[in-house]
mmCIF file of C-alpha atoms in Angstrom:
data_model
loop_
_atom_site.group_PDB
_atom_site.id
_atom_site.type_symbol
_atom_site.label_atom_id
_atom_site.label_comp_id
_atom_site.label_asym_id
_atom_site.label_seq_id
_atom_site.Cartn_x
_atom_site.Cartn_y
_atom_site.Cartn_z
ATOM 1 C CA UNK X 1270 31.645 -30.987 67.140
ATOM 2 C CA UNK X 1271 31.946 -32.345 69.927
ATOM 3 C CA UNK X 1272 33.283 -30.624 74.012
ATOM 4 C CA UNK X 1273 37.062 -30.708 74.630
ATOM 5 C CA UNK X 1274 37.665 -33.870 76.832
ATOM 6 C CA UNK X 1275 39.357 -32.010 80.494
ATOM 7 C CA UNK X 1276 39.705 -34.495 83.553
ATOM 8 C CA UNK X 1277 36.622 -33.802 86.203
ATOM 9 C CA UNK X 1278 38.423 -33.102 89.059
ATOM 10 C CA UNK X 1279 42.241 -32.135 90.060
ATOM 11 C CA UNK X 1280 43.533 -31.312 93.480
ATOM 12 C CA UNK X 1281 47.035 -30.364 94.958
ATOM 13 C CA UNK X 1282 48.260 -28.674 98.380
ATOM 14 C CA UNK X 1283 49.154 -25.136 99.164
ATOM 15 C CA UNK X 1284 52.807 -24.506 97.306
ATOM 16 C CA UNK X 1285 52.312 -27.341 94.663
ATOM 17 C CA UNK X 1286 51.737 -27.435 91.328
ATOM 18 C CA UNK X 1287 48.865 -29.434 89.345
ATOM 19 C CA UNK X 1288 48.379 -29.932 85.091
ATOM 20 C CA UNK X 1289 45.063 -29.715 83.489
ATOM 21 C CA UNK X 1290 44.346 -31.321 80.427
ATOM 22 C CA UNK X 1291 42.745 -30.793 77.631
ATOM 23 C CA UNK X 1292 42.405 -32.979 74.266
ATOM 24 C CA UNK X 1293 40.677 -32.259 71.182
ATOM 25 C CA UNK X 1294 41.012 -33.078 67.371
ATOM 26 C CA UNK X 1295 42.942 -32.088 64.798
ATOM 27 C CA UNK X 1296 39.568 -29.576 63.635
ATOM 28 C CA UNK X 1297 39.760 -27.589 66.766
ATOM 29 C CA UNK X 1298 43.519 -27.517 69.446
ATOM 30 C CA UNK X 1299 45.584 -29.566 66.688
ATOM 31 C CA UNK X 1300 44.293 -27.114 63.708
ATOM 32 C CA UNK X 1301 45.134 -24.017 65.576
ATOM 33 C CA UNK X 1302 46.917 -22.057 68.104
ATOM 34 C CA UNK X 1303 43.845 -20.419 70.319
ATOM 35 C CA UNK X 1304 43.885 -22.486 72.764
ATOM 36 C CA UNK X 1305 42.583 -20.469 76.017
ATOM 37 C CA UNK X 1306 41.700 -21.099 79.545
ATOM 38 C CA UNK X 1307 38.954 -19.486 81.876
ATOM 39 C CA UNK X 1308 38.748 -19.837 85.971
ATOM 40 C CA UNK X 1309 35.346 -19.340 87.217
ATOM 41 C CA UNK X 1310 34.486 -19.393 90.962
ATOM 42 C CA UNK X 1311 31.003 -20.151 91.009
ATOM 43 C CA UNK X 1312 28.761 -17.305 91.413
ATOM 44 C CA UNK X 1313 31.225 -15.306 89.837
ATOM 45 C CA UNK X 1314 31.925 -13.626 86.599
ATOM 46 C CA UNK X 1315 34.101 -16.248 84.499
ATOM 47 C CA UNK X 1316 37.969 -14.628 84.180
ATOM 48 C CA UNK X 1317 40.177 -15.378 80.803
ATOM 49 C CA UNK X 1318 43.554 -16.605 82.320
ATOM 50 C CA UNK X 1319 45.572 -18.264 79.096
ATOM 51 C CA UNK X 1320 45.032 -17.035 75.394
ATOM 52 C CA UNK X 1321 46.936 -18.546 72.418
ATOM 53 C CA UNK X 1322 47.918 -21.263 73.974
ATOM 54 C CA UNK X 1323 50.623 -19.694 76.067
ATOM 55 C CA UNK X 1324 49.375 -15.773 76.111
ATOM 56 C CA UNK X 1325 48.777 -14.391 79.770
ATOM 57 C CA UNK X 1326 46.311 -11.127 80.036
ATOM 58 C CA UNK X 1327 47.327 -8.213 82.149
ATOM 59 C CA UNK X 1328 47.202 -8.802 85.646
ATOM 60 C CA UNK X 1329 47.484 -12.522 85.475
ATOM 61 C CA UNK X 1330 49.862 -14.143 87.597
ATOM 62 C CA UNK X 1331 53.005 -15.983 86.112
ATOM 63 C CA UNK X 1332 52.090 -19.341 88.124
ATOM 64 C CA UNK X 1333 49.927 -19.913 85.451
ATOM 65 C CA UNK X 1334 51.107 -21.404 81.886
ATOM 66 C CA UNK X 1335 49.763 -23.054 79.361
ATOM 67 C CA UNK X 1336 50.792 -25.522 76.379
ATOM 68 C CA UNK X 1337 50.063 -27.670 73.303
ATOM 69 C CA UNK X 1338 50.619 -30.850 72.285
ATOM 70 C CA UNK X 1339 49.228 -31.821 68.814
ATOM 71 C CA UNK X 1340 46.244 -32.205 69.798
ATOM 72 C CA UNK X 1341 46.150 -31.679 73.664
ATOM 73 C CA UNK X 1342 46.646 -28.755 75.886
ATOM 74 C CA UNK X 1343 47.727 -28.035 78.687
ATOM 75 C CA UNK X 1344 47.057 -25.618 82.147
ATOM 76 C CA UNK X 1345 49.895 -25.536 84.768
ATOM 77 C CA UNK X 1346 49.270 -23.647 88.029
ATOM 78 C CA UNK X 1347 52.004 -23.624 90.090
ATOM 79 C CA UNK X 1348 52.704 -22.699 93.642
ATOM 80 C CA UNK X 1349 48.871 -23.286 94.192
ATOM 81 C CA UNK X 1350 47.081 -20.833 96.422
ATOM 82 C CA UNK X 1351 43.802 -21.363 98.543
ATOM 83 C CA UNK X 1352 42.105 -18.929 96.278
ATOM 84 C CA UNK X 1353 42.755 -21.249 93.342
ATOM 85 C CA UNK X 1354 40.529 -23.299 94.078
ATOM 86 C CA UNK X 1355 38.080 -23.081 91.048
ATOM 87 C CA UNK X 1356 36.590 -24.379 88.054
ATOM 88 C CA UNK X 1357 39.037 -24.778 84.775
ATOM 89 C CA UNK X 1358 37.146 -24.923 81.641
ATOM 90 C CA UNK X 1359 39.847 -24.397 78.248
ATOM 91 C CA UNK X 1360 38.432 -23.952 74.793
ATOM 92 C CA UNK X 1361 39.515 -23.814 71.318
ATOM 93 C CA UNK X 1362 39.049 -21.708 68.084
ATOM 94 C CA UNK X 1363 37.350 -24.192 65.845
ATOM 95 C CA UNK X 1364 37.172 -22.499 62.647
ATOM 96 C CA UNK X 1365 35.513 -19.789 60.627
ATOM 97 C CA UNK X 1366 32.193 -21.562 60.724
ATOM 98 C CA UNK X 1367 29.781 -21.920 64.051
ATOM 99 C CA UNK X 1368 30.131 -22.348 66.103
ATOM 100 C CA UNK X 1369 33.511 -20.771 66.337
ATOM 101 C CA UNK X 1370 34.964 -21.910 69.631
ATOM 102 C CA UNK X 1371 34.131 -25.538 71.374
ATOM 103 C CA UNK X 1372 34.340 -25.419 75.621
ATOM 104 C CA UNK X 1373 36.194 -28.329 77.734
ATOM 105 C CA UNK X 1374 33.749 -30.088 80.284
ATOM 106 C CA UNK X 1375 35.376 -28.283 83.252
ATOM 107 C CA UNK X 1376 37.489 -29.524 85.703
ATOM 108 C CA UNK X 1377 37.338 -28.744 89.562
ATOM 109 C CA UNK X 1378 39.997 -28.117 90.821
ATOM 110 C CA UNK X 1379 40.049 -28.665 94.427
ATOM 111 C CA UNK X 1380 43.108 -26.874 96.583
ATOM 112 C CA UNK X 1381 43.590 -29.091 99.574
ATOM 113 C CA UNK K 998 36.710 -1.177 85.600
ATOM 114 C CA UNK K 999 35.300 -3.240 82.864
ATOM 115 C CA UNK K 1000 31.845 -4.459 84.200
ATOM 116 C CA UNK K 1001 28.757 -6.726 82.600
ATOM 117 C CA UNK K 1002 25.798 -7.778 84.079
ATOM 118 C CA UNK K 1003 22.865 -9.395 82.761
ATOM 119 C CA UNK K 1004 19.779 -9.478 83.315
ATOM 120 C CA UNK K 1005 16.491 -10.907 82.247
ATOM 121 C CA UNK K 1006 16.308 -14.770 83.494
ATOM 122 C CA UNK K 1007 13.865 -16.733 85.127
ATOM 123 C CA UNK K 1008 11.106 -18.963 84.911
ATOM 124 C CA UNK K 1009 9.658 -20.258 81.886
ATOM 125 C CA UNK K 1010 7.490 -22.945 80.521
ATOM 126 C CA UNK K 1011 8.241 -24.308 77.451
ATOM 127 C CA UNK K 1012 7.324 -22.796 74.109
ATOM 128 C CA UNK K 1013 7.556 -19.780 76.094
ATOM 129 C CA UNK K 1014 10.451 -16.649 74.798
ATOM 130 C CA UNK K 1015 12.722 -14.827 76.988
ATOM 131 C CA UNK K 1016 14.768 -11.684 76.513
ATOM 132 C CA UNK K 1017 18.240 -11.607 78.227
ATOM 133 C CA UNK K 1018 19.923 -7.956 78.713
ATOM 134 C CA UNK K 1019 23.760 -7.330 79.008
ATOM 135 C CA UNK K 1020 24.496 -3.575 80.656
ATOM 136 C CA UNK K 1021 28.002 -2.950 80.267
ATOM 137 C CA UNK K 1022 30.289 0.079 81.450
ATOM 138 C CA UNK K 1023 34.188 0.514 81.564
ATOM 139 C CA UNK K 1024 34.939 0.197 78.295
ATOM 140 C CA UNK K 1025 33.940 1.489 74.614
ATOM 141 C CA UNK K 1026 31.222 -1.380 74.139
ATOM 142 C CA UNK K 1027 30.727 -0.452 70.070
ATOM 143 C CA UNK K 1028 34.380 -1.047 69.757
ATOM 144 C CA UNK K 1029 34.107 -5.008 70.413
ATOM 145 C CA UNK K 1030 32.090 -8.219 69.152
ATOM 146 C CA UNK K 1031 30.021 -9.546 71.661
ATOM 147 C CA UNK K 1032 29.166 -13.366 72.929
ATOM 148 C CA UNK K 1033 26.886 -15.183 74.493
ATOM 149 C CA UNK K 1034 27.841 -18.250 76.507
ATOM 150 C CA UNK K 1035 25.573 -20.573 78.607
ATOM 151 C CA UNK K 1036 26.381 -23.113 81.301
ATOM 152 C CA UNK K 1037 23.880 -25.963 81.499
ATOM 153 C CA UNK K 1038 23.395 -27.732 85.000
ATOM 154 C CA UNK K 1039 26.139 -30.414 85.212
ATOM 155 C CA UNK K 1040 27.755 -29.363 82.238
ATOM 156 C CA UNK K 1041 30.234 -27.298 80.638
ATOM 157 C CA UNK K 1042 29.924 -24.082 78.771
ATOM 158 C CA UNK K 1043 28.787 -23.421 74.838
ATOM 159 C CA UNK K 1044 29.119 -20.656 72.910
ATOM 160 C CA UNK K 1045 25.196 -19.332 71.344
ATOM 161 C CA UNK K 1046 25.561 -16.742 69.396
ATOM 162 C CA UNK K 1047 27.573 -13.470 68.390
ATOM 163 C CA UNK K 1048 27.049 -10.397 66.888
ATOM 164 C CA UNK K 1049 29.661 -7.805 65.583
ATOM 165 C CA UNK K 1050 30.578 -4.448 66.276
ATOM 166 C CA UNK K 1051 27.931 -2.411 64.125
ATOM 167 C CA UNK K 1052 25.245 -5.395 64.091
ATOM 168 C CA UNK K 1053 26.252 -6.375 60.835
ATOM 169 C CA UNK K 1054 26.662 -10.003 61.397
ATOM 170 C CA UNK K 1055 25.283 -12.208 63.773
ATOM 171 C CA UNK K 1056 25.791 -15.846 64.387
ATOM 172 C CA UNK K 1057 24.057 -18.349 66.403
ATOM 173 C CA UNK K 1058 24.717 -22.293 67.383
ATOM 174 C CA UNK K 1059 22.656 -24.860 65.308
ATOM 175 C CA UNK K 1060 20.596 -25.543 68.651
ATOM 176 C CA UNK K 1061 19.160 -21.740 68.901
ATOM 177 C CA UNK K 1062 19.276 -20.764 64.965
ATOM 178 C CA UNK K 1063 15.927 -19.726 64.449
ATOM 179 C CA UNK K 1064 14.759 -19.586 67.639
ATOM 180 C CA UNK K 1065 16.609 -16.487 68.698
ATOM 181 C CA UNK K 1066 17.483 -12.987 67.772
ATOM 182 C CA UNK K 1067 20.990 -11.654 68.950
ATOM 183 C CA UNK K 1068 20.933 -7.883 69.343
ATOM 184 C CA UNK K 1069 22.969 -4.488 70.238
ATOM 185 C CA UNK K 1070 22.493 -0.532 71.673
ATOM 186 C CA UNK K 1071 25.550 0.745 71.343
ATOM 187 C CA UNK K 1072 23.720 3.839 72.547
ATOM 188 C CA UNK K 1073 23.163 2.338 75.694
ATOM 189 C CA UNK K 1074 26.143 -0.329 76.102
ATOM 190 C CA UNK K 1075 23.570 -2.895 75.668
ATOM 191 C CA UNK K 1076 23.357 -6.056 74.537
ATOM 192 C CA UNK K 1077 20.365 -8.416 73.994
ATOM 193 C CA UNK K 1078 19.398 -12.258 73.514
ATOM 194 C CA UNK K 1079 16.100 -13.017 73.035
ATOM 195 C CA UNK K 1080 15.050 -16.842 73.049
ATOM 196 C CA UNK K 1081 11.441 -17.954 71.253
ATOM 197 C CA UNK K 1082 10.212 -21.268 71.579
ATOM 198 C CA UNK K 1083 11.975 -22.038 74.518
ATOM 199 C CA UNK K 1084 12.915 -25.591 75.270
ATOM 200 C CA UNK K 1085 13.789 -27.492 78.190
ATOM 201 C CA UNK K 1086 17.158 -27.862 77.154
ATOM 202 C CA UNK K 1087 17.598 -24.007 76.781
ATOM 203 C CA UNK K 1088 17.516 -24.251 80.812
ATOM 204 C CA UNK K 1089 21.358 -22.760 81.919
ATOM 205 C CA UNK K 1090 23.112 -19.875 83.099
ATOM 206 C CA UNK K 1091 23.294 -17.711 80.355
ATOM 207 C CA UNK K 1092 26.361 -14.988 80.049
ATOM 208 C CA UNK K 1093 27.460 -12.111 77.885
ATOM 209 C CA UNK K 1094 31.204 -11.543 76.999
ATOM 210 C CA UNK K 1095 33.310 -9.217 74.988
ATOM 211 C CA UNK K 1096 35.147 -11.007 72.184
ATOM 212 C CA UNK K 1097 39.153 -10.257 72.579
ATOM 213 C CA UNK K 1098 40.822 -8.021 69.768
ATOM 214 C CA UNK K 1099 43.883 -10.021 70.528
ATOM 215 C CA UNK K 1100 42.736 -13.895 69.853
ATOM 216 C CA UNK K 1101 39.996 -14.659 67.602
ATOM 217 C CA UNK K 1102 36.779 -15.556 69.749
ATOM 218 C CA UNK K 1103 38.826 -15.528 73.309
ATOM 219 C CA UNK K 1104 36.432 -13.819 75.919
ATOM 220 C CA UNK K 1105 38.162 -11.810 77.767
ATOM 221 C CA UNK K 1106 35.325 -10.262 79.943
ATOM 222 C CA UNK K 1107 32.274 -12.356 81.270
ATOM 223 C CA UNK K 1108 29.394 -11.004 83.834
ATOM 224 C CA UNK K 1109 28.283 -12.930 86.299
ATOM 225 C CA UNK K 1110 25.835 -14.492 84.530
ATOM 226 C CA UNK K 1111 21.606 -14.762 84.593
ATOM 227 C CA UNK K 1112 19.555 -18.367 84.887
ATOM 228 C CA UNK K 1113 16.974 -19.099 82.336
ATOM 229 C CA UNK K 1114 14.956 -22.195 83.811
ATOM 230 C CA UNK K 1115 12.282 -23.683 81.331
ATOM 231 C CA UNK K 1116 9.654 -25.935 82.949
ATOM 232 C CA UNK K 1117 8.040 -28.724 80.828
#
């Protein structure tokens, strides 16, 4: 299988908001609705920010939302901060077979 | 505080093996299926292998199967990776999460991660 198509690079001023992509198949985002999202700062641990698709964990702020289209999804951030400034990678449940969950490419997104 | 940290990288030449530690604390570590993710340089992240709660069951990608055993302590919060036969493409930043009881395979913690650098 192959990696989730996300754009390389995103960027957006302090105060406004920015989309990430994320587009798949029908195996893997179209076939199912575990769609999640991870920020990672580099050097840092990797943080889960979106599960099923829309799902935020505890302590996640509501500027961030996701979505699904067929087979693309989608990150929102709104009101951007500085200290969003991060990598976005999404991934999706692909299945009871290995290897389970196939990663996006990443995309940087760069708050200005 | 939920907290993970591996251990273990470094520098390898090829053919060489490699075992990766994962110390956890903050939470009841035989209580959750465990991953291991890597990062490759320039590239995005892939899932290698899992193992469940008792060691029961253990999966691995295609590119590892064989090559590596997947392991647990749930005596000591510990989780293990060890890598035989180690191949230049094996070279990444290599993480252990804990596999969310609310979404099937979301990670919902990560630690910070250990490099594994194989040489040719």
């Amino acid at each position: 299988q192959s990696a989730l198509t996300q754009p390389r690079s995103v960027s957006g001023s302090p105060g406004q908001s920015v989309t990430i992509s994320c587009t798949g198949t029908s195996t893997d985002i179209g076939g199912y609705n575990y769609v999640s999202w991870y920020q990672h700062h580099p050097g840092k641990a990797p943080k889960l920010i979106i599960y099923d698709v829309t799902k935020r964990p505890s302590g996640v702020p509501d500027r961030f939302s996701g979505s699904k289209s067929e087979n693309t999804a989608s990150l929102s951030i709104s009101g951007l901060r500085d200290e969003d400034d991060a990598d976005y990678y999404c991934c999706s449940y692909a299945g009871v077979y290995v290897p389970f969950v196939i990663f996006g490419g990443g995309t940087k997104l760069t708050v200005l | 505080e939920v907290q993970l940290l591996e251990s273990g990288g470094g520098l390898v030449q090829a053919g060489g093996s490699l075992r990766l530690s994962c110390a956890t604390s903050g939470f009841t570590f035989s209580d959750y299926w465990m991953s291991w993710v890597r990062q490759t340089p320039g590239k995005g992240l892939e899932w290698v292998a899992n193992i469940k709660q008792d060691g029961s069951e253990r999966n691995y990608v295609d590119s590892v199967r064989g090559r590596s055993t997947i392991s647990r302590d749930n005596a000591k919060n510990s989780l293990f990776l060890h890598i035989n036969s180690l191949r230049v493409e094996d070279t990444a930043m290599y993480y252990c999460a804990t596999e969310s009881p609310l979404s099937p395979r979301a990670l919902d913690f990560w630690g910070q991660g250990t490099m594994v650098t194989v040489s040719s």
